[in-house]
Amino acid sequence: MIAALGDVFTVQKNGMTRLGNEYAEVPVPWGFDDIVYARVKAAAGDAGIRRIGVPKGAFDPFYQSPPIKAENGKLTPIVRKVAGTAGCARYLVITRRTDSEPSTNDEVTGVGVINRGEGFGRISHVFIMLDIQLYDGATFETREPATSSRSLLSRLTSGVGPPSHAGDVDNSAFPASPPEAANNNVLRDMARSMLKFRLDQRLPAYFGRE
């Protein structure tokens, strides 16, 4: 298992047009990859899970080539290099993704918070946008999840939270400046909770569990 979300939290502010959009990536000590590992182990049950260490900066060529999508041709060579001589039969790789939110079409990246709208009509919410890829350990070709009926759902990007819209937060929680996000407990707790929720939705299909 290769967890490559990294401790990065995205702070975005969108206006009615792209001209007023703001974007920043903030380092945060929130243990996103540790959460990924824990949820993968929980989803795997009795299956043996090995966490492959990710050298600092290994995924930078992928993340610095927006939009961040597996189809940009840069992910597979990085996965092959990080896997090295580990010799695993399969590699489950979890990365940040850039894509449009299903409900709003705003383009968002990774784990973060977005504030959108104009004037008093602004709203804020935390989002999770990630990708899960399964690689063959010998050929490094991508594979479908073990549960074929769930494969499409499992490969979908994540949206803005559970159906209850639990990702919404009060505008007062939106940081006055991006670096302030690192010390915001409301955003931290919401992001960690939503990450667990999204992973628990999608990971069981990769281990043949509904």
XYZ file of N, CA and C in Angstrom:
630
model
N 0.849 -1.182 0.000
C 0.000 0.000 0.000
C 0.892 1.241 0.000
N 0.600 2.170 -0.890
C 1.367 3.409 -0.994
C 0.410 4.572 -0.757
N 0.552 5.213 0.405
C -0.260 6.381 0.741
C 0.522 7.634 0.379
N -0.032 8.412 -0.549
C 0.700 9.575 -1.060
C -0.130 10.843 -1.026
N -1.060 10.942 -0.072
C -1.793 12.199 0.072
C -0.866 13.290 0.584
N -0.017 12.911 1.538
C 0.854 13.901 2.159
C 0.078 14.788 3.110
N 0.774 15.457 4.003
C 0.121 16.384 4.934
C 0.001 17.752 4.282
N -0.902 17.832 3.318
C -1.149 19.062 2.564
C -2.640 19.364 2.617
N -2.975 20.588 2.998
C -4.367 21.025 3.071
C -4.543 22.207 2.127
N -5.523 22.085 1.246
C -5.762 23.110 0.235
C -6.755 24.156 0.739
N -6.423 25.421 0.578
C -7.317 26.525 0.928
C -7.676 27.259 -0.350
N -8.974 27.245 -0.696
C -9.425 27.865 -1.933
C -10.552 28.861 -1.658
N -10.523 29.965 -2.374
C -11.581 30.962 -2.290
C -12.007 31.307 -3.706
N -13.248 31.052 -4.020
C -13.749 31.237 -5.380
C -14.789 32.342 -5.435
N -14.688 33.154 -6.465
C -15.695 34.178 -6.719
C -16.659 33.708 -7.787
N -17.425 34.628 -8.318
C -18.379 34.277 -9.366
C -17.660 33.973 -10.679
N -16.435 34.507 -10.835
C -15.639 34.215 -12.019
C -14.262 33.757 -11.570
N -13.513 33.140 -12.472
C -12.192 32.628 -12.147
C -11.198 33.737 -11.810
N -11.499 34.969 -12.205
C -10.566 36.068 -11.962
C -10.374 36.325 -10.478
N -11.383 36.016 -9.673
C -11.274 36.273 -8.245
C -10.882 35.060 -7.426
N -10.490 33.966 -8.068
C -10.166 32.748 -7.345
C -8.798 32.822 -6.676
N -8.712 32.236 -5.487
C -7.447 32.156 -4.759
C -7.196 30.703 -4.393
N -5.902 30.290 -4.412
C -5.544 28.899 -4.160
C -4.220 28.844 -3.410
N -4.167 28.008 -2.365
C -2.920 27.823 -1.630
C -2.876 26.412 -1.054
N -1.682 25.834 -0.982
C -1.471 24.543 -0.344
C -0.690 24.768 0.950
N -1.250 24.289 2.058
C -0.699 24.557 3.375
C -0.204 23.260 4.020
N 1.047 23.214 4.490
C 1.507 22.028 5.230
C 0.778 21.937 6.571
N 0.271 20.755 6.899
C -0.453 20.552 8.155
C -0.001 19.238 8.794
N 0.096 19.182 10.123
C 0.517 17.943 10.804
C -0.674 17.073 11.177
N -1.474 16.695 10.200
C -2.760 16.053 10.499
C -2.798 14.559 10.172
N -1.688 14.003 9.732
C -1.581 12.564 9.565
C -2.521 11.933 8.551
N -2.702 12.561 7.412
C -3.608 12.007 6.408
C -3.178 10.611 5.943
N -1.884 10.427 5.705
C -1.427 9.120 5.229
C -1.548 8.049 6.310
N -1.429 8.428 7.560
C -1.651 7.473 8.654
C -3.109 7.024 8.672
N -4.019 7.946 8.403
C -5.446 7.591 8.323
C -5.672 6.631 7.167
N -5.057 6.905 6.029
C -5.203 6.022 4.878
C -4.752 4.607 5.236
N -3.601 4.494 5.855
C -3.073 3.175 6.224
C -4.016 2.450 7.177
N -4.528 3.157 8.167
C -5.432 2.545 9.138
C -6.720 2.063 8.477
N -7.266 2.860 7.557
C -8.520 2.475 6.909
C -8.304 1.337 5.902
N -7.134 1.315 5.244
C -6.820 0.203 4.348
C -6.726 -1.093 5.145
N -6.061 -1.050 6.295
C -5.957 -2.239 7.136
C -7.336 -2.707 7.587
N -8.194 -1.765 7.956
C -9.544 -2.118 8.398
C -10.343 -2.744 7.259
N -10.187 -2.207 6.054
C -10.921 -2.734 4.907
C -10.399 -4.100 4.480
N -9.112 -4.330 4.683
C -8.489 -5.566 4.219
C -8.838 -6.764 5.089
N -9.232 -6.539 6.327
C -9.542 -7.652 7.209
C -8.311 -8.482 7.496
N -8.351 -9.770 7.131
C -7.236 -10.675 7.412
C -6.133 -10.613 6.364
N -6.354 -9.889 5.287
C -5.328 -9.791 4.239
C -4.120 -9.027 4.754
N -2.950 -9.502 4.391
C -1.731 -8.830 4.836
C -1.513 -7.527 4.090
N -1.274 -6.460 4.835
C -1.056 -5.139 4.239
C 0.331 -4.650 4.629
N 1.085 -4.245 3.653
C 2.421 -3.688 3.880
C 2.448 -2.250 3.411
N 2.882 -1.366 4.270
C 2.964 0.048 3.906
C 4.334 0.338 3.316
N 4.341 0.829 2.089
C 5.584 1.168 1.403
C 5.936 2.621 1.700
N 7.131 2.844 2.202
C 7.562 4.201 2.512
C 7.679 5.058 1.261
N 7.277 6.300 1.371
C 7.333 7.235 0.239
C 8.415 8.275 0.518
N 9.503 8.275 -0.245
C 10.550 9.280 -0.044
C 10.000 10.688 -0.247
N 10.529 11.623 0.510
C 10.082 13.013 0.405
C 10.263 13.512 -1.021
N 9.205 14.077 -1.568
C 9.251 14.653 -2.905
C 9.053 13.659 -4.032
N 8.848 12.376 -3.709
C 8.755 11.365 -4.767
C 7.602 11.629 -5.729
N 6.489 12.138 -5.207
C 5.314 12.364 -6.051
C 5.226 13.799 -6.575
N 6.244 14.600 -6.331
C 6.207 15.993 -6.789
C 6.004 16.124 -8.302
N 6.672 15.313 -9.134
C 6.445 15.454 -10.581
C 4.990 15.220 -10.979
N 4.295 14.372 -10.218
C 2.879 14.116 -10.483
C 2.035 15.276 -10.001
N 2.273 15.733 -8.781
C 1.456 16.788 -8.206
C 1.736 18.163 -8.809
N 2.884 18.347 -9.396
C 3.220 19.647 -9.971
C 2.852 19.727 -11.448
N 2.067 18.769 -11.912
C 1.621 18.765 -13.310
C 0.104 18.791 -13.365
N -0.513 19.903 -12.952
C -1.978 19.971 -12.923
C -2.563 19.882 -14.330
N -3.817 19.385 -14.440
C -4.609 18.850 -13.344
C -4.091 17.499 -12.883
N -4.145 17.259 -11.583
C -3.624 16.023 -11.019
C -4.592 14.891 -11.319
N -4.270 14.117 -12.320
C -5.083 12.964 -12.673
C -4.145 11.825 -13.063
N -4.567 10.613 -12.752
C -3.721 9.459 -13.045
C -3.399 9.370 -14.533
N -4.285 9.923 -15.364
C -4.100 9.808 -16.801
C -3.021 10.749 -17.336
N -2.384 11.538 -16.472
C -1.382 12.468 -17.004
C -0.071 11.756 -17.374
N -0.009 10.415 -17.183
C 1.129 9.635 -17.644
C 2.327 9.644 -16.720
N 2.267 10.373 -15.609
C 3.421 10.488 -14.732
C 3.304 9.645 -13.466
N 2.106 9.129 -13.186
C 1.918 8.423 -11.925
C 2.554 7.042 -11.937
N 2.325 6.258 -12.990
C 2.808 4.880 -13.001
C 4.326 4.774 -12.833
N 5.143 5.575 -13.548
C 6.591 5.483 -13.328
C 7.001 5.810 -11.889
N 6.288 6.735 -11.260
C 6.597 7.071 -9.873
C 6.259 5.894 -8.960
N 5.097 5.288 -9.172
C 4.690 4.132 -8.365
C 5.711 3.011 -8.512
N 6.143 2.747 -9.739
C 7.133 1.693 -9.984
C 8.437 1.980 -9.220
N 8.865 3.237 -9.234
C 10.104 3.606 -8.559
C 9.972 3.506 -7.047
N 8.840 3.986 -6.504
C 8.628 3.932 -5.060
C 8.513 2.485 -4.587
N 7.856 1.638 -5.376
C 7.715 0.230 -5.005
C 9.069 -0.462 -4.963
N 9.967 -0.074 -5.844
C 11.314 -0.621 -5.837
C 11.333 -2.132 -5.899
N 12.016 -2.744 -4.945
C 12.137 -4.204 -4.902
C 11.232 -4.810 -3.834
N 10.146 -4.125 -3.500
C 9.254 -4.616 -2.436
C 8.654 -5.969 -2.785
N 8.395 -6.209 -4.061
C 7.936 -7.514 -4.497
C 6.514 -7.861 -4.102
N 5.648 -6.888 -3.963
C 4.253 -7.153 -3.607
C 3.467 -7.595 -4.843
N 2.443 -8.410 -4.620
C 1.610 -8.880 -5.731
C 0.747 -7.764 -6.288
N 0.322 -6.861 -5.429
C -0.499 -5.721 -5.823
C -0.050 -4.495 -5.035
N -0.256 -3.330 -5.628
C 0.007 -2.068 -4.929
C -1.251 -1.209 -4.999
N -1.756 -0.846 -3.843
C -2.894 0.067 -3.760
C -2.334 1.455 -3.495
N -2.635 2.394 -4.389
C -2.029 3.724 -4.334
C -3.122 4.769 -4.156
N -2.970 5.594 -3.121
C -3.954 6.646 -2.839
C -3.270 7.996 -2.994
N -3.816 8.824 -3.888
C -3.228 10.122 -4.186
C -4.280 11.228 -4.141
N -3.793 12.468 -4.041
C -4.683 13.613 -4.211
C -5.062 13.734 -5.681
N -6.192 14.377 -5.912
C -6.678 14.534 -7.277
C -7.237 15.938 -7.456
N -7.125 16.458 -8.648
C -7.777 17.708 -9.031
C -8.929 17.377 -9.963
N -10.113 17.835 -9.603
C -11.269 17.570 -10.460
C -12.410 18.475 -10.025
N -13.503 18.415 -10.761
C -14.672 19.231 -10.454
C -15.559 18.526 -9.444
N -16.021 19.256 -8.456
C -16.978 18.713 -7.512
C -18.268 18.382 -8.253
N -18.850 17.212 -7.979
C -20.073 16.833 -8.696
C -21.225 17.821 -8.512
N -21.315 18.452 -7.333
C -22.482 19.279 -7.045
C -22.339 20.724 -7.508
N -21.112 21.202 -7.692
C -20.918 22.620 -7.980
C -20.089 22.892 -9.231
N -19.327 21.881 -9.672
C -18.405 22.031 -10.799
C -17.212 22.917 -10.483
N -17.046 23.314 -9.213
C -15.819 24.009 -8.831
C -14.663 23.024 -8.876
N -13.537 23.432 -9.429
C -12.365 22.572 -9.478
C -11.626 22.667 -8.145
N -11.432 21.525 -7.499
C -10.777 21.491 -6.193
C -9.702 20.418 -6.205
N -8.795 20.488 -5.235
C -7.650 19.590 -5.200
C -7.456 19.003 -3.808
N -7.354 17.676 -3.745
C -6.950 17.006 -2.521
C -7.918 17.147 -1.363
N -7.357 17.389 -0.189
C -8.127 17.608 1.031
C -8.032 19.085 1.357
N -9.179 19.743 1.534
C -9.089 21.174 1.776
C -10.422 21.803 2.111
N -10.414 23.132 2.107
C -11.621 23.905 2.385
C -11.790 24.938 1.278
N -13.025 25.159 0.884
C -13.312 26.151 -0.144
C -14.368 27.116 0.375
N -14.187 28.388 0.053
C -15.163 29.424 0.357
C -15.584 30.007 -0.987
N -16.885 29.976 -1.261
C -17.359 30.382 -2.582
C -18.548 31.328 -2.467
N -18.808 32.025 -3.560
C -19.945 32.926 -3.612
C -19.514 34.378 -3.622
N -20.457 35.273 -3.314
C -20.194 36.708 -3.307
C -20.860 37.340 -2.094
N -20.191 38.342 -1.509
C -20.781 39.112 -0.413
C -21.266 38.257 0.726
N -22.517 38.490 1.154
C -23.077 37.737 2.270
C -23.580 36.366 1.838
N -23.480 36.074 0.560
C -23.943 34.782 0.072
C -22.857 33.718 0.025
N -21.738 33.956 0.683
C -20.631 33.021 0.650
C -20.903 31.823 1.554
N -20.426 30.660 1.146
C -20.509 29.461 1.968
C -19.140 28.790 1.991
N -18.896 27.998 3.041
C -17.621 27.306 3.185
C -17.870 25.836 3.457
N -17.045 24.981 2.891
C -17.106 23.571 3.262
C -15.777 22.886 2.980
N -15.576 21.813 3.709
C -14.397 20.980 3.542
C -14.684 19.949 2.463
N -13.686 19.642 1.637
C -13.864 18.672 0.562
C -12.750 17.624 0.599
N -13.060 16.483 0.002
C -12.077 15.419 -0.183
C -12.091 15.047 -1.657
N -10.945 15.156 -2.312
C -10.831 14.765 -3.707
C -9.604 13.869 -3.829
N -9.832 12.566 -3.942
C -8.724 11.620 -3.970
C -8.932 10.581 -5.056
N -7.874 9.846 -5.342
C -7.923 8.791 -6.334
C -7.363 7.523 -5.710
N -7.949 6.386 -6.055
C -7.466 5.085 -5.606
C -7.152 4.268 -6.856
N -5.918 3.805 -6.957
C -5.503 2.995 -8.093
C -4.906 1.688 -7.591
N -5.238 0.593 -8.257
C -4.689 -0.718 -7.937
C -3.762 -1.138 -9.068
N -2.499 -1.450 -8.726
C -1.493 -1.823 -9.719
C -1.086 -3.280 -9.561
N -0.889 -3.953 -10.681
C -0.300 -5.285 -10.671
C 1.162 -5.156 -10.253
N 1.595 -6.000 -9.326
C 2.947 -5.876 -8.796
C 4.040 -6.283 -9.757
N 3.706 -7.039 -10.796
C 4.711 -7.474 -11.764
C 4.772 -6.552 -12.974
N 3.597 -6.192 -13.500
C 3.559 -5.405 -14.737
C 3.311 -3.920 -14.505
N 2.811 -3.582 -13.329
C 2.410 -2.215 -12.977
C 1.328 -1.675 -13.906
N 0.531 -2.585 -14.418
C -0.693 -2.188 -15.099
C -1.781 -1.988 -14.052
N -2.704 -1.066 -14.320
C -3.795 -0.844 -13.374
C -4.793 -1.987 -13.458
N -5.376 -2.329 -12.316
C -6.335 -3.418 -12.215
C -7.639 -2.902 -11.635
N -8.718 -3.617 -11.935
C -10.009 -3.289 -11.357
C -10.055 -3.805 -9.926
N -10.892 -3.212 -9.070
C -11.064 -3.724 -7.710
C -11.548 -5.164 -7.734
N -11.335 -5.878 -6.624
C -11.727 -7.284 -6.555
C -13.224 -7.459 -6.725
N -14.007 -6.523 -6.229
C -15.461 -6.585 -6.347
C -15.869 -5.810 -7.588
N -16.071 -6.526 -8.697
C -16.296 -5.847 -9.974
C -17.539 -4.975 -9.970
N -18.570 -5.366 -9.215
C -19.800 -4.577 -9.198
C -19.608 -3.227 -8.544
N -18.531 -3.082 -7.772
C -18.262 -1.810 -7.104
C -17.143 -1.039 -7.779
N -16.591 -1.577 -8.884
C -15.383 -0.988 -9.449
C -15.581 0.451 -9.876
N -16.706 0.757 -10.510
C -16.937 2.123 -10.964
C -17.009 3.071 -9.788
N -17.782 2.721 -8.769
C -17.900 3.579 -7.597
C -16.561 3.759 -6.916
N -15.772 2.707 -6.869
C -14.507 2.763 -6.166
C -13.501 3.666 -6.868
N -13.628 3.819 -8.162
C -12.682 4.641 -8.892
C -13.133 6.088 -9.042
N -14.353 6.375 -8.613
C -14.825 7.749 -8.689
C -14.061 8.631 -7.720
N -13.917 9.876 -8.060
C -13.336 10.813 -7.116
C -14.338 11.107 -6.017
N -13.827 11.634 -4.914
C -14.696 11.942 -3.792
C -15.226 13.359 -3.928
N -16.375 13.610 -3.326
C -16.996 14.915 -3.424
C -16.849 15.735 -2.176
N -17.896 16.341 -1.716
C -17.816 17.332 -0.653
C -18.304 16.810 0.686
N -18.535 15.531 0.802
C -18.924 15.006 2.095
C -20.055 14.015 1.997
N -20.486 13.481 3.124
C -21.591 12.533 3.135
C -22.878 13.171 2.619
N -23.910 12.359 2.343
C -25.175 12.916 1.855
C -25.782 13.953 2.789
N -25.421 13.914 4.070
C -25.959 14.879 5.027
C -25.295 16.250 4.913
N -24.362 16.381 3.957
C -23.632 17.645 3.765
C -22.840 18.029 5.015
N -22.289 17.021 5.678
C -21.519 17.269 6.896
C -20.239 18.040 6.628
N -19.905 18.232 5.332
C -18.699 18.987 5.023
C -18.866 20.482 5.196
N -20.097 20.946 5.344
C -20.312 22.383 5.501
C -19.768 22.863 6.838
N -19.113 24.003 6.813
C -18.627 24.635 8.042
C -19.029 26.100 8.016
N -19.100 26.698 9.192
C -19.416 28.117 9.284
C -18.313 28.925 8.610
N -18.692 30.027 7.990
C -17.693 30.871 7.334
C -16.612 31.361 8.283
N -16.927 31.409 9.576
C -15.935 31.856 10.547
C -14.775 30.873 10.661
N -14.983 29.620 10.208
C -13.921 28.625 10.260
C -12.952 28.756 9.088
N -13.350 29.506 8.061
C -12.460 29.692 6.917
C -11.305 30.594 7.333
N -10.051 30.173 7.120
C -8.902 30.940 7.615
C -8.765 32.310 6.961
N -8.423 33.305 7.776
C -8.217 34.653 7.252
C -7.050 34.694 6.281
N -6.059 33.852 6.506
C -4.947 33.675 5.578
C -4.647 32.183 5.523
N -4.201 31.651 4.396
C -4.008 30.212 4.274
C -3.172 29.557 5.376
N -2.020 30.148 5.796
C -1.223 29.486 6.830
C -1.974 29.238 8.137
N -3.007 30.058 8.417
C -3.762 29.895 9.654
C -4.547 28.588 9.685
N -4.740 27.968 8.522
C -5.488 26.715 8.471
C -4.811 25.622 9.293
N -3.482 25.660 9.378
C -2.742 24.607 10.072
C -3.080 24.532 11.557
N -3.576 25.625 12.132
C -3.908 25.663 13.558
C -5.417 25.673 13.805
N -6.190 25.331 12.773
C -7.642 25.379 12.871
C -8.184 23.989 13.206
N -8.604 23.798 14.451
C -9.068 22.485 14.895
C -10.378 22.065 14.241
N -11.225 23.041 13.896
C -12.489 22.716 13.224
C -12.211 22.085 11.866
N -11.318 22.712 11.102
C -10.975 22.185 9.790
C -10.241 20.855 9.905
N -9.346 20.754 10.884
C -8.610 19.494 11.084
C -9.557 18.336 11.353
N -10.458 18.532 12.310
C -11.357 17.441 12.694
C -12.309 17.068 11.562
N -12.804 18.075 10.841
C -13.707 17.810 9.734
C -12.986 17.070 8.613
N -11.774 17.518 8.295
C -11.014 16.887 7.214
C -10.690 15.437 7.540
N -10.244 15.174 8.752
C -9.904 13.803 9.139
C -11.141 12.909 9.140
N -12.253 13.417 9.647
C -13.481 12.641 9.694
C -13.986 12.313 8.294
N -13.964 13.307 7.407
C -14.453 13.098 6.049
C -13.543 12.178 5.260
N -12.228 12.258 5.517
C -11.300 11.366 4.838
C -11.596 9.911 5.213
N -11.812 9.667 6.494
C -12.169 8.318 6.936
C -13.461 7.862 6.262
N -14.441 8.751 6.215
C -15.736 8.420 5.614
C -15.572 8.016 4.160
N -14.830 8.804 3.391
C -14.667 8.529 1.970
C -13.893 7.241 1.731
N -12.850 7.018 2.511
C -12.075 5.795 2.349
C -12.913 4.570 2.688
N -13.698 4.663 3.747
C -14.529 3.525 4.148
C -15.616 3.227 3.118
N -16.004 4.231 2.347
C -16.959 4.011 1.263
C -16.352 3.186 0.137
N -15.096 3.448 -0.181
C -14.511 2.939 -1.407
C -13.553 1.765 -1.249
N -12.870 1.675 -0.137
C -11.830 0.666 0.002
C -12.335 -0.781 0.033
N -13.479 -1.094 0.655
C -13.887 -2.502 0.724
C -13.947 -3.208 -0.627
N -14.280 -2.494 -1.692
C -14.369 -3.122 -3.019
C -13.020 -3.661 -3.480
N -11.929 -3.085 -3.000
C -10.599 -3.531 -3.420
C -10.166 -4.812 -2.718
N -10.942 -5.210 -1.731
C -10.622 -6.438 -1.000
C -11.748 -7.452 -1.065
N -12.634 -7.288 -2.058
C -13.704 -8.238 -2.269
C -14.766 -8.219 -1.199
N -14.943 -7.054 -0.553
C -15.917 -6.932 0.510
C -16.912 -5.840 0.163
N -18.208 -6.125 0.303
C -19.252 -5.132 0.014
C -19.467 -4.252 1.238
